[in-house]
Every structure is written in C-alpha cells, then in structure tokens.
C-alpha cells in the first residue's frame, strides 16, 4: 500500500469554499488508469488530477484528468489549479515571482504563466492548446428549451443562438434571455442525448450563458451541466469557457486585437467563480485565447492506495 500526498484547491476563486474544488494527487507513479478513475470517483469532485513526471524534461509535470466517470484530454480548472499548486510547491520562479509552467496533458503541452501578489491568492493563465472549432448542431430551439426546462422564447439573445464548439472537450453553448432564465435551467439527461450525441467517448455538456450578470465587472453569466460525466452542475468550467471563445467571436465579432472578458459561474450553486477569458482576433478570426483565474489551497492529506 502506497502513501500518496493529495491537496484540495478551490479554483477560479480567490477565497476558500467558493469556486470549483479540485483534488490533486501527487506521486501517482504506479497507478493504473482504472485506479485513477476509482480514486476520482472516491473524491467525487468535478475533476481529480494525477501529477506525474513529464516525458520532456524541459516541462514541469504530466497530468491525467478524471471526472467521477471518465478521463478528459484537457480541462481548465485542473490546469489552473495544478499550475498554482506546483508554483506554490516551489517550482522555479523569476525574480519578479512569476513562473512559466508547462503541463503535459492528453491534448498536448499546455503553457501556464503563474504569478502571486503578497496577501493575495495566486493567479494562473494558460494558452489554449487547441482553438475552438464548431460542430454541427441541428436541434431546434424548442427541443433545446425542453431539455433545459425552459420556454422556447428564452433561448437566444441578440444574434446569439445555440451552437456547438470544442477546444478539446465538446460543449453545446446555449444563450438564454437573462439571469432569470439561467437560474431556471434544469437539464433532462435523456432529452439532452437527442441534442448532443456522443463525441468520441464524451457527451457534450450544456453551457448555458447570458449577457446579464450579477457582478458589475463580468461580461457573461454561465452555468454548465454534464450529468453523463458524473457532473450534475459544475461551479466553474475552463474547458467550456475555451469552447465558448468560438461562440463569442462568431456572434459578437469583436474588433481585431486582444480583448478580455470575466465570466461568472457557480452563483446558483453558492460557489461563485470568476473565469478570465482573453481572446485575440485578426481579420475577424480567433487567432489565440487564454483562460485564467485564481486558486487557493483548502486541504491536504494522504491517500493510502
């Protein structure tokens, strides 16, 4: 029986008991994929990450990421949380306190910049390893509304309509009229399969968003449902924000150059989260995007498996 260190970080928040909790298992050598999946089910958080040595010695670490039911090739809050945990575990930093951390995930290397300000939670931002690409979506608004327990006239705002995107993990991005509609959303897993059939071994989650927000400095309010992955609702979803970057550029057509947007999530769950999405466009097309947020350590312990 091995003794393996683990930590719990709350991610996409600068205070404990908010954001999205993440289990980070250190010393994962010797664990099979089946064992990792069982441990993730034991923690029963949205994601559990297993840290191992990198294949490329120039990189910082390798990661395997699991929901309670499946392995993911890439995810946002495990990337941010793991980068900050490694930074706070004394990864090499520049004189100004910043560090570049490269994490090997199934999708490929993910570059993360981490920084800390005395008295404040650490912040990490990573470059999307893959830009979002659209997928076919033929479901009518009436069917999408029924799957989310909403009325058809609550689906869409301005020129935004439901669309499917993936930046490594697939999502259906569903715009809704405002905060009231977002708060009323309840996903029917059976009806959702008629809208979003499996993509490989993953069933696209439902990313519900609106322009109306609770926080004055936020650009969008979001909720994410992925019951088929064992996640009834997620407090903060970086991979969904990465996919949403495609919808944002497609519908809002931002001017060329960089722009950043804060997305609030988890409000209805009592786990308020803030995700920073930065996009760069040229010629009307998305050329780069980054996801960022804070994280704080709330627990650590030993796993005996």
Short mmCIF file of C-alpha atoms in Angstrom, two decimals:
data_model
loop_
_atom_site.label_atom_id
_atom_site.label_comp_id
_atom_site.label_asym_id
_atom_site.label_seq_id
_atom_site.Cartn_x
_atom_site.Cartn_y
_atom_site.Cartn_z
CA UNK A 1 0.00 0.00 0.00
CA UNK A 2 1.45 3.35 -1.07
CA UNK A 3 1.04 6.67 0.72
CA UNK A 4 0.34 9.42 -1.78
CA UNK A 5 0.03 13.12 -0.97
CA UNK A 6 -3.02 14.99 -2.14
CA UNK A 7 -4.28 18.55 -1.92
CA UNK A 8 -7.65 20.20 -2.44
CA UNK A 9 -7.66 23.58 -4.19
CA UNK A 10 -10.65 25.81 -4.80
CA UNK A 11 -10.14 27.10 -8.34
CA UNK A 12 -11.39 30.19 -10.16
CA UNK A 13 -11.80 31.98 -6.87
CA UNK A 14 -9.58 33.98 -4.53
CA UNK A 15 -11.24 32.70 -1.35
CA UNK A 16 -11.82 29.30 0.19
CA UNK A 17 -15.15 27.47 -0.10
CA UNK A 18 -16.03 29.09 -3.40
CA UNK A 19 -15.09 28.29 -6.98
CA UNK A 20 -14.58 24.72 -8.19
CA UNK A 21 -12.85 22.25 -5.83
CA UNK A 22 -10.06 20.17 -7.35
CA UNK A 23 -8.27 17.14 -5.92
CA UNK A 24 -4.58 17.00 -6.87
CA UNK A 25 -2.93 13.63 -6.27
CA UNK A 26 0.86 13.74 -6.13
CA UNK A 27 3.18 10.74 -6.52
CA UNK A 28 0.90 8.99 -8.98
CA UNK A 29 3.57 6.57 -10.21
CA UNK A 30 2.29 3.00 -10.30
CA UNK A 31 -1.39 3.90 -10.54
CA UNK A 32 -3.27 2.40 -13.47
CA UNK A 33 -5.92 4.33 -15.33
CA UNK A 34 -8.55 2.16 -13.67
CA UNK A 35 -7.18 3.02 -10.23
CA UNK A 36 -7.13 6.72 -11.07
CA UNK A 37 -10.75 6.52 -12.19
CA UNK A 38 -11.73 4.79 -8.95
CA UNK A 39 -9.92 7.43 -6.88
CA UNK A 40 -11.67 10.20 -8.82
CA UNK A 41 -15.00 8.54 -8.05
CA UNK A 42 -13.97 8.37 -4.37
CA UNK A 43 -13.25 12.11 -4.25
CA UNK A 44 -16.46 12.71 -6.26
CA UNK A 45 -15.41 16.22 -7.32
CA UNK A 46 -15.91 17.59 -10.82
CA UNK A 47 -12.30 16.65 -11.56
CA UNK A 48 -9.36 14.94 -9.92
CA UNK A 49 -5.89 15.36 -11.38
CA UNK A 50 -2.93 13.00 -11.06
CA UNK A 51 0.53 14.56 -11.28
CA UNK A 52 3.44 12.62 -12.70
CA UNK A 53 6.91 13.28 -14.12
CA UNK A 54 6.99 14.85 -17.59
CA UNK A 55 8.12 12.96 -20.66
CA UNK A 56 10.02 16.04 -21.78
CA UNK A 57 12.47 17.10 -19.05
CA UNK A 58 12.04 20.73 -20.13
CA UNK A 59 8.42 20.56 -18.99
CA UNK A 60 7.17 20.77 -15.40
CA UNK A 61 4.88 17.76 -14.97
CA UNK A 62 2.40 15.47 -16.68
CA UNK A 63 -1.29 15.42 -15.78
CA UNK A 64 -4.10 12.94 -16.14
CA UNK A 65 -7.55 14.38 -15.51
CA UNK A 66 -10.65 12.43 -14.46
CA UNK A 67 -14.26 13.27 -13.73
CA UNK A 68 -16.10 10.79 -11.48
CA UNK A 69 -16.94 8.79 -14.62
CA UNK A 70 -14.41 9.42 -17.38
CA UNK A 71 -10.96 10.70 -18.33
CA UNK A 72 -10.63 14.07 -20.09
CA UNK A 73 -7.92 15.08 -22.55
CA UNK A 74 -7.92 18.64 -21.20
CA UNK A 75 -9.73 20.74 -18.60
CA UNK A 76 -9.42 24.29 -17.37
CA UNK A 77 -9.75 24.21 -13.61
CA UNK A 78 -7.35 21.25 -13.26
CA UNK A 79 -4.83 23.16 -15.39
CA UNK A 80 -5.11 26.38 -13.37
CA UNK A 81 -5.21 24.58 -10.02
CA UNK A 82 -2.30 22.27 -10.79
CA UNK A 83 -0.14 25.09 -12.15
CA UNK A 84 -0.71 27.09 -8.96
CA UNK A 85 -0.12 24.05 -6.73
CA UNK A 86 3.19 23.34 -8.47
CA UNK A 87 4.14 27.02 -8.25
CA UNK A 88 3.35 27.13 -4.55
CA UNK A 89 5.31 23.89 -4.18
CA UNK A 90 8.36 25.93 -5.15
CA UNK A 91 8.55 25.49 -8.88
CA UNK A 92 11.35 27.72 -10.23
CA UNK A 93 10.25 31.35 -10.47
CA UNK A 94 11.71 34.53 -11.97
CA UNK A 95 12.95 37.33 -9.70
CA UNK A 96 9.58 39.07 -10.03
CA UNK A 97 7.83 35.99 -8.63
CA UNK A 98 6.35 34.78 -11.91
CA UNK A 99 6.85 31.30 -13.32
CA UNK A 100 6.25 29.54 -16.63
CA UNK A 101 4.89 26.05 -16.08
CA UNK A 102 4.33 23.56 -18.90
CA UNK A 103 1.91 20.74 -18.19
CA UNK A 104 1.73 17.65 -20.39
CA UNK A 105 -1.94 16.75 -20.82
CA UNK A 106 -3.56 14.26 -23.19
CA UNK A 107 -4.28 17.12 -25.58
CA UNK A 108 -0.59 18.10 -25.62
CA UNK A 109 1.65 20.57 -23.75
CA UNK A 110 -0.19 23.43 -22.04
CA UNK A 111 1.80 26.59 -21.23
CA UNK A 112 0.80 28.35 -18.00
CA UNK A 113 2.01 31.64 -16.55
CA UNK A 114 1.68 31.84 -12.75
CA UNK A 115 2.11 34.87 -10.52
CA UNK A 116 1.48 35.86 -6.93
CA UNK A 117 0.98 39.12 -5.07
CA UNK A 118 1.70 39.17 -1.32
CA UNK A 119 -1.50 38.76 0.63
CA UNK A 120 -3.49 37.63 -2.39
CA UNK A 121 -4.31 34.28 -4.00
CA UNK A 122 -2.02 33.09 -6.79
CA UNK A 123 -3.18 33.59 -10.37
CA UNK A 124 -2.54 31.33 -13.38
CA UNK A 125 -3.32 31.81 -17.04
CA UNK A 126 -2.80 29.30 -19.82
CA UNK A 127 -2.76 29.41 -23.60
CA UNK A 128 -5.42 27.24 -25.18
CA UNK A 129 -3.63 24.20 -26.58
CA UNK A 130 -6.30 23.99 -29.27
CA UNK A 131 -8.53 26.75 -30.60
CA UNK A 132 -12.27 26.05 -30.59
CA UNK A 133 -13.81 24.55 -33.72
CA UNK A 134 -17.53 24.41 -34.50
CA UNK A 135 -19.56 21.22 -34.73
CA UNK A 136 -22.88 20.53 -36.38
CA UNK A 137 -25.97 21.25 -34.29
CA UNK A 138 -29.36 20.63 -35.85
CA UNK A 139 -31.66 20.75 -32.81
CA UNK A 140 -34.43 23.33 -32.91
CA UNK A 141 -34.74 25.89 -30.10
CA UNK A 142 -37.94 24.18 -28.92
CA UNK A 143 -36.10 20.90 -28.28
CA UNK A 144 -33.17 22.65 -26.57
CA UNK A 145 -35.62 24.57 -24.40
CA UNK A 146 -37.44 21.37 -23.42
CA UNK A 147 -34.16 19.68 -22.47
CA UNK A 148 -33.34 22.64 -20.21
CA UNK A 149 -36.87 23.00 -18.76
CA UNK A 150 -37.22 26.44 -20.38
CA UNK A 151 -39.61 28.06 -22.83
CA UNK A 152 -38.52 28.35 -26.43
CA UNK A 153 -38.62 32.15 -26.29
CA UNK A 154 -36.00 32.05 -23.52
CA UNK A 155 -33.41 30.53 -25.87
CA UNK A 156 -31.17 33.10 -27.54
CA UNK A 157 -30.46 36.79 -27.13
CA UNK A 158 -29.48 39.47 -29.67
CA UNK A 159 -27.98 37.48 -32.56
CA UNK A 160 -26.68 34.66 -30.30
CA UNK A 161 -28.13 31.22 -30.99
CA UNK A 162 -27.28 27.75 -29.72
CA UNK A 163 -24.04 26.41 -31.19
CA UNK A 164 -21.66 23.51 -30.66
CA UNK A 165 -17.91 24.00 -30.13
CA UNK A 166 -14.90 22.08 -28.89
CA UNK A 167 -11.44 23.21 -27.83
CA UNK A 168 -10.58 19.66 -26.79
CA UNK A 169 -13.78 18.92 -24.86
CA UNK A 170 -17.16 19.32 -26.64
CA UNK A 171 -19.97 21.62 -25.46
CA UNK A 172 -23.26 22.99 -26.71
CA UNK A 173 -23.28 26.71 -25.90
CA UNK A 174 -26.86 27.81 -25.21
CA UNK A 175 -27.59 31.54 -24.92
CA UNK A 176 -30.58 32.40 -22.75
CA UNK A 177 -32.54 35.60 -22.27
CA UNK A 178 -31.14 36.60 -18.87
CA UNK A 179 -30.44 35.70 -15.26
CA UNK A 180 -33.99 34.52 -14.57
CA UNK A 181 -33.86 32.02 -17.43
CA UNK A 182 -30.36 30.89 -16.45
CA UNK A 183 -31.49 30.28 -12.86
CA UNK A 184 -34.49 28.26 -14.07
CA UNK A 185 -32.48 25.88 -16.26
CA UNK A 186 -32.66 22.20 -15.31
CA UNK A 187 -31.11 19.65 -17.66
CA UNK A 188 -33.00 16.50 -18.65
CA UNK A 189 -30.20 13.98 -19.41
CA UNK A 190 -32.44 11.82 -21.60
CA UNK A 191 -33.63 14.67 -23.81
CA UNK A 192 -30.10 16.07 -23.96
CA UNK A 193 -28.86 12.94 -25.76
CA UNK A 194 -31.21 13.81 -28.65
CA UNK A 195 -29.48 17.20 -28.94
CA UNK A 196 -25.85 16.34 -28.20
CA UNK A 197 -24.93 12.76 -29.15
CA UNK A 198 -21.58 11.35 -28.01
CA UNK A 199 -18.40 12.84 -29.46
CA UNK A 200 -15.88 10.02 -29.14
CA UNK A 201 -16.14 8.89 -25.52
CA UNK A 202 -17.57 12.25 -24.37
CA UNK A 203 -21.12 13.58 -24.38
CA UNK A 204 -21.12 17.36 -24.86
CA UNK A 205 -22.06 19.32 -21.78
CA UNK A 206 -24.65 22.09 -21.77
CA UNK A 207 -23.06 25.52 -21.33
CA UNK A 208 -25.85 27.99 -20.61
CA UNK A 209 -24.90 31.67 -20.75
CA UNK A 210 -26.42 35.13 -20.80
CA UNK A 211 -25.25 38.72 -21.09
CA UNK A 212 -26.97 39.80 -17.86
CA UNK A 213 -24.66 39.33 -14.86
CA UNK A 214 -24.57 39.59 -11.08
CA UNK A 215 -21.06 41.06 -10.94
CA UNK A 216 -20.74 44.51 -12.47
CA UNK A 217 -17.33 43.74 -13.99
CA UNK A 218 -18.40 40.46 -15.58
CA UNK A 219 -19.32 40.21 -19.25
CA UNK A 220 -21.24 36.90 -19.09
CA UNK A 221 -23.06 34.71 -16.59
CA UNK A 222 -22.83 30.93 -17.12
CA UNK A 223 -23.91 27.53 -15.86
CA UNK A 224 -22.62 24.13 -17.04
CA UNK A 225 -24.37 20.76 -16.82
CA UNK A 226 -22.66 17.44 -17.65
CA UNK A 227 -24.59 14.66 -15.86
CA UNK A 228 -23.30 11.99 -18.22
CA UNK A 229 -19.78 12.69 -16.90
CA UNK A 230 -20.98 12.50 -13.30
CA UNK A 231 -21.27 16.30 -13.01
CA UNK A 232 -24.84 17.39 -12.33
CA UNK A 233 -23.65 21.01 -12.39
CA UNK A 234 -20.14 22.46 -12.40
CA UNK A 235 -19.22 25.59 -10.41
CA UNK A 236 -16.57 26.72 -12.92
CA UNK A 237 -15.59 25.19 -16.27
CA UNK A 238 -12.47 26.42 -18.02
CA UNK A 239 -12.78 24.00 -20.95
CA UNK A 240 -16.33 25.27 -21.56
CA UNK A 241 -15.08 28.86 -21.49
CA UNK A 242 -12.45 27.77 -24.03
CA UNK A 243 -15.17 26.38 -26.31
CA UNK A 244 -17.30 29.48 -25.70
CA UNK A 245 -14.49 31.61 -27.13
CA UNK A 246 -15.58 30.30 -30.52
CA UNK A 247 -19.19 31.38 -29.97
CA UNK A 248 -18.07 34.74 -28.60
CA UNK A 249 -16.06 35.60 -31.70
CA UNK A 250 -18.66 34.16 -34.08
CA UNK A 251 -21.59 36.15 -32.66
CA UNK A 252 -20.02 39.29 -31.17
CA UNK A 253 -17.47 39.82 -33.96
CA UNK A 254 -15.02 41.74 -31.74
CA UNK A 255 -12.61 44.21 -33.31
CA UNK A 256 -9.19 42.85 -34.20
CA UNK A 257 -6.69 42.71 -31.37
CA UNK A 258 -6.83 41.46 -27.78
CA UNK A 259 -9.87 41.61 -25.53
CA UNK A 260 -10.65 40.08 -22.17
CA UNK A 261 -13.91 39.09 -20.51
CA UNK A 262 -14.71 37.92 -16.99
CA UNK A 263 -17.25 35.09 -16.84
CA UNK A 264 -19.12 34.38 -13.61
CA UNK A 265 -20.30 30.85 -12.88
CA UNK A 266 -21.42 28.79 -9.88
CA UNK A 267 -23.62 31.57 -8.48
CA UNK A 268 -26.75 29.39 -8.35
CA UNK A 269 -24.74 26.69 -6.53
CA UNK A 270 -23.46 29.02 -3.83
CA UNK A 271 -19.92 28.54 -5.25
CA UNK A 272 -19.31 31.82 -7.09
CA UNK A 273 -16.46 31.61 -9.59
CA UNK A 274 -14.69 34.02 -11.92
CA UNK A 275 -13.00 32.91 -15.13
CA UNK A 276 -10.94 35.29 -17.22
CA UNK A 277 -11.22 34.66 -20.96
CA UNK A 278 -8.85 36.54 -23.22
CA UNK A 279 -9.23 36.35 -26.99
CA UNK A 280 -7.12 37.69 -29.82
CA UNK A 281 -8.61 38.19 -33.27
CA UNK A 282 -7.25 39.15 -36.69
CA UNK A 283 -9.29 39.52 -39.84
CA UNK A 284 -12.38 38.64 -37.83
CA UNK A 285 -10.99 35.22 -36.87
CA UNK A 286 -9.86 33.93 -33.49
CA UNK A 287 -6.06 33.59 -33.50
CA UNK A 288 -5.33 32.88 -29.81
CA UNK A 289 -7.11 32.59 -26.49
CA UNK A 290 -6.20 32.25 -22.85
CA UNK A 291 -8.04 31.14 -19.71
CA UNK A 292 -7.07 32.46 -16.29
CA UNK A 293 -8.12 32.53 -12.67
CA UNK A 294 -7.08 32.37 -9.03
CA UNK A 295 -6.89 29.30 -6.80
CA UNK A 296 -6.48 28.72 -3.06
CA UNK A 297 -5.44 25.60 -1.15
CA UNK A 298 -8.06 24.46 1.35
CA UNK A 299 -6.87 20.98 2.44
CA UNK A 300 -4.15 18.40 2.13
CA UNK A 301 -3.73 14.82 3.24
CA UNK A 302 -2.51 11.33 2.42
CA UNK A 303 -4.16 8.76 0.17
CA UNK A 304 -3.43 5.15 1.09
CA UNK A 305 -3.79 3.25 -2.19
#
